Short mmCIF file of C-alpha atoms in Angstrom, two decimals:
data_model
loop_
_atom_site.label_atom_id
_atom_site.label_comp_id
_atom_site.label_asym_id
_atom_site.label_seq_id
_atom_site.Cartn_x
_atom_site.Cartn_y
_atom_site.Cartn_z
CA UNK A 21 0.00 0.00 0.00
CA UNK A 22 1.13 3.53 -0.76
CA UNK A 23 2.49 5.37 2.28
CA UNK A 24 -0.20 7.54 3.81
CA UNK A 25 0.00 11.32 4.03
CA UNK A 26 0.35 12.91 7.44
CA UNK A 27 -3.23 14.24 7.18
CA UNK A 28 -4.72 10.78 6.61
CA UNK A 29 -6.62 8.94 9.33
CA UNK A 30 -4.41 6.24 10.83
CA UNK A 31 -6.09 3.09 12.18
CA UNK A 32 -3.67 3.04 15.10
CA UNK A 33 -4.83 6.52 16.08
CA UNK A 34 -8.56 5.78 16.01
CA UNK A 35 -10.56 7.07 18.94
CA UNK A 36 -11.83 3.54 19.34
CA UNK A 37 -15.23 1.92 19.54
CA UNK A 38 -18.11 2.64 21.90
CA UNK A 39 -18.02 -0.90 23.29
CA UNK A 40 -14.59 -2.33 24.19
CA UNK A 41 -13.83 -5.61 22.44
CA UNK A 42 -11.67 -8.42 23.80
CA UNK A 43 -8.24 -8.25 22.24
CA UNK A 44 -9.23 -5.03 20.52
CA UNK A 45 -11.55 -7.03 18.27
CA UNK A 46 -8.63 -8.20 16.15
CA UNK A 47 -9.12 -11.34 14.09
CA UNK A 48 -6.31 -11.98 11.69
CA UNK A 49 -4.24 -9.22 10.06
CA UNK A 50 -6.98 -6.61 9.55
CA UNK A 51 -6.71 -3.16 11.13
CA UNK A 52 -9.61 -1.25 12.70
CA UNK A 53 -10.83 0.41 9.48
CA UNK A 54 -10.61 -2.82 7.51
CA UNK A 55 -12.78 -4.50 10.14
CA UNK A 56 -15.29 -1.64 9.88
CA UNK A 57 -15.47 -2.08 6.11
CA UNK A 58 -15.96 -5.83 6.47
CA UNK A 59 -18.64 -5.47 9.13
CA UNK A 60 -20.55 -3.16 6.79
CA UNK A 61 -20.23 -5.54 3.82
CA UNK A 62 -21.42 -8.50 5.91
CA UNK A 63 -24.39 -6.63 7.42
CA UNK A 64 -28.01 -7.35 6.57
CA UNK A 65 -28.64 -3.64 6.00
CA UNK A 66 -25.95 -3.57 3.30
CA UNK A 67 -27.37 -6.64 1.55
CA UNK A 68 -30.81 -5.04 1.45
CA UNK A 69 -29.44 -2.27 -0.78
CA UNK A 70 -29.63 -4.82 -3.60
CA UNK A 71 -33.38 -4.22 -3.81
CA UNK A 72 -33.58 -0.52 -2.98
CA UNK A 73 -34.15 2.25 -5.52
CA UNK A 74 -31.33 4.28 -6.98
CA UNK A 75 -33.17 6.11 -9.78
CA UNK A 76 -35.78 3.62 -10.96
CA UNK A 77 -38.15 2.01 -8.51
CA UNK A 78 -37.48 -1.69 -7.81
CA UNK A 79 -36.12 -2.28 -11.30
CA UNK A 80 -36.42 -5.79 -12.66
CA UNK A 81 -34.14 -4.87 -15.56
CA UNK A 82 -30.71 -6.41 -15.05
CA UNK A 83 -28.86 -3.36 -16.35
CA UNK A 84 -30.17 -0.60 -14.09
CA UNK A 85 -28.36 0.48 -10.96
CA UNK A 86 -29.74 -0.06 -7.48
CA UNK A 87 -28.46 1.31 -4.15
CA UNK A 88 -26.05 -1.61 -3.80
CA UNK A 89 -24.36 -1.22 -7.17
CA UNK A 90 -24.30 2.55 -6.72
CA UNK A 91 -22.55 2.16 -3.37
CA UNK A 92 -19.97 -0.16 -4.93
CA UNK A 93 -19.32 2.38 -7.69
CA UNK A 94 -18.96 5.17 -5.14
CA UNK A 95 -16.44 3.05 -3.24
CA UNK A 96 -14.42 2.42 -6.40
CA UNK A 97 -14.20 6.15 -7.14
CA UNK A 98 -13.51 6.97 -3.51
CA UNK A 99 -10.63 4.52 -3.25
CA UNK A 100 -9.00 5.86 -6.41
CA UNK A 101 -9.14 9.41 -5.07
CA UNK A 102 -7.96 8.39 -1.60
CA UNK A 103 -4.95 6.63 -3.08
CA UNK A 104 -4.01 9.68 -5.16
CA UNK A 105 -4.23 11.93 -2.09
CA UNK A 106 -2.42 9.55 0.27
CA UNK A 107 -5.54 9.02 2.39
CA UNK A 108 -6.70 5.87 4.13
CA UNK A 109 -8.38 3.79 1.43
CA UNK A 110 -10.06 1.36 3.84
CA UNK A 111 -11.77 4.10 5.85
CA UNK A 112 -12.80 5.84 2.62
CA UNK A 113 -14.22 2.59 1.27
CA UNK A 114 -16.15 1.90 4.48
CA UNK A 115 -17.73 5.36 4.32
CA UNK A 116 -18.63 5.00 0.64
CA UNK A 117 -20.17 1.56 1.12
CA UNK A 118 -22.28 2.60 4.13
CA UNK A 119 -23.36 6.12 3.17
CA UNK A 120 -26.80 5.07 1.83
CA UNK A 121 -27.69 2.34 4.33
CA UNK A 122 -30.29 4.61 5.96
CA UNK A 123 -32.30 5.07 2.77
CA UNK A 124 -35.82 3.62 3.03
CA UNK A 125 -37.45 1.76 0.12
CA UNK A 126 -38.00 3.86 -3.02
CA UNK A 127 -35.19 6.31 -2.28
CA UNK A 128 -36.14 9.94 -1.78
CA UNK A 129 -39.83 9.25 -2.45
CA UNK A 130 -39.88 6.84 0.48
CA UNK A 131 -37.95 9.32 2.60
CA UNK A 132 -40.51 12.05 1.87
CA UNK A 133 -43.33 9.71 2.89
CA UNK A 134 -41.67 8.82 6.21
CA UNK A 135 -40.86 12.49 6.84
CA UNK A 136 -44.57 13.27 6.47
CA UNK A 137 -45.59 10.26 8.58
CA UNK A 138 -43.33 11.42 11.42
CA UNK A 139 -44.38 15.07 11.25
CA UNK A 140 -44.57 16.32 14.82
CA UNK A 141 -42.56 13.29 15.95
CA UNK A 142 -39.12 14.39 14.81
CA UNK A 143 -39.38 13.62 11.11
CA UNK A 144 -37.15 11.30 9.11
CA UNK A 145 -33.69 11.83 7.63
CA UNK A 146 -31.82 9.08 5.78
CA UNK A 147 -28.42 10.23 7.05
CA UNK A 148 -29.55 10.06 10.66
CA UNK A 149 -31.15 6.70 9.90
CA UNK A 150 -27.80 5.42 8.64
CA UNK A 151 -26.28 6.12 12.06
CA UNK A 152 -29.32 4.66 13.81
CA UNK A 153 -29.14 1.49 11.72
CA UNK A 154 -25.41 0.94 12.25
CA UNK A 155 -25.39 1.76 15.97
CA UNK A 156 -28.68 0.18 17.05
CA UNK A 157 -30.94 -1.60 14.58
CA UNK A 158 -28.56 -3.92 12.74
CA UNK A 159 -27.25 -6.00 15.66
CA UNK A 160 -25.60 -9.29 14.65
CA UNK A 161 -23.22 -9.43 17.62
CA UNK A 162 -24.11 -10.88 21.04
CA UNK A 163 -22.37 -8.30 23.23
CA UNK A 164 -23.67 -4.96 21.94
CA UNK A 165 -26.19 -3.21 19.74
CA UNK A 166 -25.16 -2.19 16.24
CA UNK A 167 -21.92 -2.99 14.43
CA UNK A 168 -19.71 -1.21 17.00
CA UNK A 169 -17.86 0.71 14.30
CA UNK A 170 -14.95 3.01 15.11
CA UNK A 171 -15.52 6.63 16.02
CA UNK A 172 -13.79 7.69 12.80
CA UNK A 173 -16.25 5.78 10.61
CA UNK A 174 -19.31 6.98 12.51
CA UNK A 175 -18.01 10.57 12.46
CA UNK A 176 -17.51 10.41 8.70
CA UNK A 177 -20.97 9.00 8.08
CA UNK A 178 -22.59 11.59 10.34
CA UNK A 179 -21.08 14.70 8.80
CA UNK A 180 -19.52 13.80 5.44
CA UNK A 181 -21.39 16.77 3.98
CA UNK A 182 -20.02 19.14 6.60
CA UNK A 183 -20.68 20.28 10.19
CA UNK A 184 -24.16 19.75 11.60
CA UNK A 185 -25.37 22.36 14.07
CA UNK A 186 -28.97 21.18 14.50
CA UNK A 187 -28.99 17.39 14.22
CA UNK A 188 -32.24 15.55 13.61
CA UNK A 189 -33.33 13.28 16.45
CA UNK A 190 -31.82 10.02 15.16
CA UNK A 191 -28.41 11.57 14.62
CA UNK A 192 -28.67 13.45 17.93
CA UNK A 193 -29.32 10.16 19.74
CA UNK A 194 -26.28 8.51 18.17
CA UNK A 195 -24.18 11.55 19.02
CA UNK A 196 -25.39 11.57 22.62
CA UNK A 197 -24.23 7.98 23.08
CA UNK A 198 -20.87 8.40 21.32
CA UNK A 199 -20.09 12.13 20.79
CA UNK A 200 -19.03 12.79 17.19
CA UNK A 201 -18.09 16.49 17.36
CA UNK A 202 -20.84 17.38 14.91
CA UNK A 203 -19.90 21.07 14.77
CA UNK A 204 -16.48 20.44 13.21
CA UNK A 205 -15.45 19.34 9.71
CA UNK A 206 -14.90 15.60 9.19
CA UNK A 207 -11.80 13.80 7.99
CA UNK A 208 -10.59 14.15 4.43
CA UNK A 209 -11.65 10.53 3.90
CA UNK A 210 -15.24 11.55 4.66
CA UNK A 211 -15.01 14.62 2.45
CA UNK A 212 -13.75 12.42 -0.40
CA UNK A 213 -16.62 9.95 0.12
CA UNK A 214 -19.15 12.77 -0.23
CA UNK A 215 -17.76 13.94 -3.57
CA UNK A 216 -17.29 10.38 -4.83
CA UNK A 217 -21.03 9.95 -4.30
CA UNK A 218 -21.75 13.04 -6.40
CA UNK A 219 -19.40 11.96 -9.18
CA UNK A 220 -20.96 8.49 -9.29
CA UNK A 221 -24.59 9.47 -9.48
CA UNK A 222 -24.05 12.55 -11.66
CA UNK A 223 -22.70 10.31 -14.39
CA UNK A 224 -24.23 6.90 -13.83
CA UNK A 225 -27.74 8.37 -13.65
CA UNK A 226 -27.14 9.75 -17.14
CA UNK A 227 -26.26 6.23 -18.26
CA UNK A 228 -29.41 4.76 -16.70
CA UNK A 229 -31.58 7.59 -18.00
CA UNK A 230 -30.37 6.99 -21.57
CA UNK A 231 -30.82 3.24 -21.20
CA UNK A 232 -34.39 3.72 -19.97
CA UNK A 233 -35.24 6.09 -22.81
CA UNK A 234 -36.08 8.96 -20.47
CA UNK A 235 -33.10 10.93 -21.72
CA UNK A 236 -31.79 11.27 -25.26
CA UNK A 237 -28.36 12.19 -26.56
CA UNK A 238 -29.84 15.32 -28.11
CA UNK A 239 -31.19 16.35 -24.71
CA UNK A 240 -27.98 15.90 -22.79
CA UNK A 241 -26.04 17.93 -25.35
CA UNK A 242 -27.75 20.94 -23.78
CA UNK A 243 -25.28 20.55 -20.89
CA UNK A 244 -22.02 22.28 -21.97
CA UNK A 245 -19.67 19.92 -20.13
CA UNK A 246 -21.36 16.90 -21.73
CA UNK A 247 -21.38 18.43 -25.20
CA UNK A 248 -17.65 19.13 -24.91
CA UNK A 249 -16.89 15.61 -23.68
CA UNK A 250 -19.04 14.09 -26.44
CA UNK A 251 -17.17 16.04 -29.14
CA UNK A 252 -13.89 14.76 -27.74
CA UNK A 253 -15.14 11.15 -27.65
CA UNK A 254 -16.42 11.34 -31.24
CA UNK A 255 -13.08 12.74 -32.40
CA UNK A 256 -11.16 9.92 -30.70
CA UNK A 257 -13.46 7.18 -32.02
CA UNK A 258 -14.69 8.24 -35.48
CA UNK A 259 -17.32 6.03 -37.05
CA UNK A 260 -18.25 4.23 -33.81
CA UNK A 261 -21.97 4.04 -33.03
CA UNK A 262 -23.47 6.46 -30.53
CA UNK A 263 -24.63 3.57 -28.36
CA UNK A 264 -21.07 2.31 -27.92
CA UNK A 265 -19.71 5.80 -27.40
CA UNK A 266 -22.09 6.46 -24.48
CA UNK A 267 -20.00 4.33 -22.11
CA UNK A 268 -16.87 6.18 -23.14
CA UNK A 269 -18.65 9.48 -22.53
CA UNK A 270 -19.50 8.43 -18.96
CA UNK A 271 -15.95 7.22 -18.32
CA UNK A 272 -14.52 10.43 -19.74
CA UNK A 273 -16.79 12.55 -17.57
CA UNK A 274 -15.86 10.64 -14.43
CA UNK A 275 -12.16 10.90 -15.25
CA UNK A 276 -12.37 14.65 -15.78
CA UNK A 277 -14.24 15.21 -12.53
CA UNK A 278 -11.90 12.95 -10.54
CA UNK A 279 -8.77 14.61 -11.92
CA UNK A 280 -10.13 18.09 -11.25
CA UNK A 281 -11.13 17.11 -7.72
CA UNK A 282 -7.70 15.65 -6.92
CA UNK A 283 -5.83 18.69 -8.24
CA UNK A 284 -8.06 21.19 -6.44
CA UNK A 285 -7.97 19.26 -3.17
CA UNK A 286 -4.17 18.99 -3.25
CA UNK A 287 -3.95 22.76 -3.75
CA UNK A 288 -6.33 23.43 -0.85
CA UNK A 289 -4.38 21.11 1.45
CA UNK A 290 -1.11 22.90 0.66
CA UNK A 291 -2.73 26.32 1.06
CA UNK A 292 -4.29 25.40 4.40
CA UNK A 293 -1.05 24.11 5.89
CA UNK A 294 -2.72 21.14 7.57
CA UNK A 295 -0.36 18.43 8.78
CA UNK A 296 -2.60 15.97 10.65
CA UNK A 297 -6.11 14.56 10.54
CA UNK A 298 -6.98 16.69 13.55
CA UNK A 299 -5.78 19.77 11.66
CA UNK A 300 -8.28 18.87 8.94
CA UNK A 301 -11.11 18.79 11.47
CA UNK A 302 -10.06 22.16 12.87
CA UNK A 303 -9.49 23.79 9.47
CA UNK A 304 -12.84 25.57 9.61
CA UNK A 305 -13.65 24.86 5.96
CA UNK A 306 -13.97 22.09 3.43
CA UNK A 307 -10.58 21.06 2.04
CA UNK A 308 -11.86 18.64 -0.60
CA UNK A 309 -13.74 19.88 -3.63
CA UNK A 310 -13.92 20.81 -7.29
CA UNK A 311 -12.29 23.84 -8.86
CA UNK A 312 -14.69 26.79 -9.29
CA UNK A 313 -15.13 26.01 -13.01
CA UNK A 314 -15.89 22.32 -12.41
CA UNK A 315 -18.14 23.16 -9.47
CA UNK A 316 -20.26 25.43 -11.66
CA UNK A 317 -20.34 22.86 -14.47
CA UNK A 318 -21.38 20.10 -12.06
CA UNK A 319 -24.16 22.24 -10.62
CA UNK A 320 -25.41 22.86 -14.16
CA UNK A 321 -25.45 19.11 -14.76
CA UNK A 322 -27.47 18.56 -11.59
CA UNK A 323 -30.02 21.19 -12.63
CA UNK A 324 -30.41 19.42 -15.98
CA UNK A 325 -30.87 16.04 -14.32
CA UNK A 326 -33.54 17.30 -11.95
CA UNK A 327 -35.46 18.96 -14.74
CA UNK A 328 -35.20 16.13 -17.25
CA UNK A 329 -34.80 12.86 -15.34
CA UNK A 330 -35.62 13.06 -11.65
CA UNK A 331 -38.72 15.18 -12.37
CA UNK A 332 -39.67 13.33 -15.56
CA UNK A 333 -43.46 12.69 -15.59
CA UNK A 334 -43.00 8.93 -15.38
CA UNK A 335 -40.63 9.34 -12.44
CA UNK A 336 -43.04 11.64 -10.64
CA UNK A 337 -45.87 9.15 -11.17
CA UNK A 338 -43.70 6.35 -9.80
CA UNK A 339 -42.79 8.52 -6.80
CA UNK A 340 -46.48 9.12 -6.08
CA UNK A 341 -47.08 5.37 -6.08
CA UNK A 342 -44.06 4.79 -3.86
CA UNK A 343 -45.23 7.37 -1.33
CA UNK A 344 -48.66 5.73 -1.30
CA UNK A 345 -47.03 2.40 -0.45
CA UNK A 346 -44.93 3.80 2.39
CA UNK A 347 -47.64 6.02 3.89
CA UNK A 348 -50.20 3.19 3.56
CA UNK A 349 -47.95 0.76 5.39
CA UNK A 350 -47.25 3.27 8.14
CA UNK A 351 -50.98 3.92 8.66
CA UNK A 352 -51.73 0.18 8.67
CA UNK A 353 -49.11 -0.61 11.31
CA UNK A 354 -50.10 2.34 13.48
CA UNK A 355 -53.75 1.30 13.34
CA UNK A 356 -52.99 -2.36 14.09
CA UNK A 357 -49.50 -3.10 15.47
CA UNK A 358 -50.42 -6.80 15.49
CA UNK A 359 -49.63 -6.71 11.77
CA UNK A 360 -45.93 -6.21 12.58
CA UNK A 361 -43.65 -9.26 12.64
CA UNK A 362 -43.50 -10.66 16.15
CA UNK A 363 -39.98 -9.42 16.99
CA UNK A 364 -40.94 -5.88 16.00
CA UNK A 365 -44.29 -6.18 17.77
CA UNK A 366 -42.62 -7.42 20.96
CA UNK A 367 -40.23 -4.45 20.98
CA UNK A 368 -42.91 -1.83 20.19
CA UNK A 369 -42.66 1.10 22.68
CA UNK A 370 -45.82 2.13 24.45
CA UNK A 371 -45.31 5.88 24.23
CA UNK A 372 -45.02 8.41 21.40
CA UNK A 373 -42.96 9.53 19.60
CA UNK A 374 -40.96 6.32 20.03
CA UNK A 375 -43.88 4.12 19.00
CA UNK A 376 -44.17 5.81 15.60
CA UNK A 377 -40.39 5.97 15.20
CA UNK A 378 -40.18 2.22 15.83
CA UNK A 379 -42.70 1.57 13.06
CA UNK A 380 -40.74 3.90 10.78
CA UNK A 381 -37.56 1.93 11.60
CA UNK A 382 -39.25 -1.25 10.38
CA UNK A 383 -40.47 0.35 7.16
CA UNK A 384 -37.14 2.08 6.50
CA UNK A 385 -35.37 -1.26 6.52
CA UNK A 386 -37.65 -2.73 3.86
CA UNK A 387 -36.57 -3.34 0.30
CA UNK A 388 -38.75 -2.00 -2.51
CA UNK A 389 -40.19 -5.40 -3.36
CA UNK A 390 -40.87 -6.35 0.27
CA UNK A 391 -42.70 -3.06 0.83
CA UNK A 392 -44.79 -3.63 -2.30
CA UNK A 393 -45.66 -7.19 -1.22
CA UNK A 394 -46.67 -6.08 2.28
CA UNK A 395 -48.75 -3.21 0.88
CA UNK A 396 -50.66 -5.53 -1.43
CA UNK A 397 -51.22 -7.91 1.47
CA UNK A 398 -52.40 -5.27 3.93
CA UNK A 399 -53.82 -2.44 1.84
CA UNK A 400 -54.80 -3.81 -1.57
CA UNK A 401 -53.81 -3.16 -5.17
CA UNK A 402 -51.85 -0.15 -6.41
CA UNK A 403 -50.85 1.23 -9.80
CA UNK A 404 -47.15 0.77 -10.28
CA UNK A 405 -44.67 1.28 -13.12
CA UNK A 406 -44.51 -1.41 -15.78
CA UNK A 407 -41.42 -3.10 -14.36
CA UNK A 408 -43.48 -4.34 -11.43
#
């Protein structure tokens, strides 16, 4: 492995785990961050991402991305960046793999439905739910709740998008048990994971949108950065069909964004004078990011994607159906908790808001197809996109 930079997180310097483990938890040659990554990969909550929405609801098509494949792609981009910057690749990978574990079924549509269902009871936030899942709900070990991940991993998951001054209840509860210094910036590994997520979905959602026929090449040429990249790809591969060039376009876009991000982040690190991981947390600003030109281009791409893909009429109709499924399930379980599986029914709190939050925990852990099956069982038929 490449020697780490002085500002990287070192597994030997971790602030540890909430629950002490015999022998430090060591099994074999893995260090603390490698064990975190492996615990995430082996968790039930990670496996469920296989059947959770990325862009298209519960896709049966073999070629569309889901939350699991998206998370793997984020991890691949994150590791490449971490290596170039001399950061800890294992911590970066753990953060990339786990960053979406708190997403409920149907992605943001499901999140909106749970937010509405918990109105007046603290609401719902997928990032807080990630911490709640990994520290409480997903509990495969006999001696403690959760996966007992290191402080460094939990800190990065909590605030990879920056300091949090008013945490939502789920994140606040995790922070109260194991304080994560929410008002400071996270490690560079966490900052890299956040941008790796953006790079992955900015480009792979284009690929899926074209494959689904909701976007066309003519449409995406309205985005200057894409039009420029397409012209370059056509010049390098004259006479090759547009269908085969699309993959090269996506690869080219990702490469350009990654290279820009690495160069800009290196410059910011030098300018800031940071020498340790703790210096990064005390820097008072984000040290990882795009250059101003790439930042503006990437924001333009996001605006295009919201207008033309995420808010496409068929996507909005699917989101309406998804929200109906989630809100219908929540209402059914609130009205008759006996409908819950026995282990969830046995643990149901007697008082609000914890009673409703417990039901939301159960629904948030569902896959798209499980939620659809339970809705049809408990609530009846529903109009769903053709792939169902």
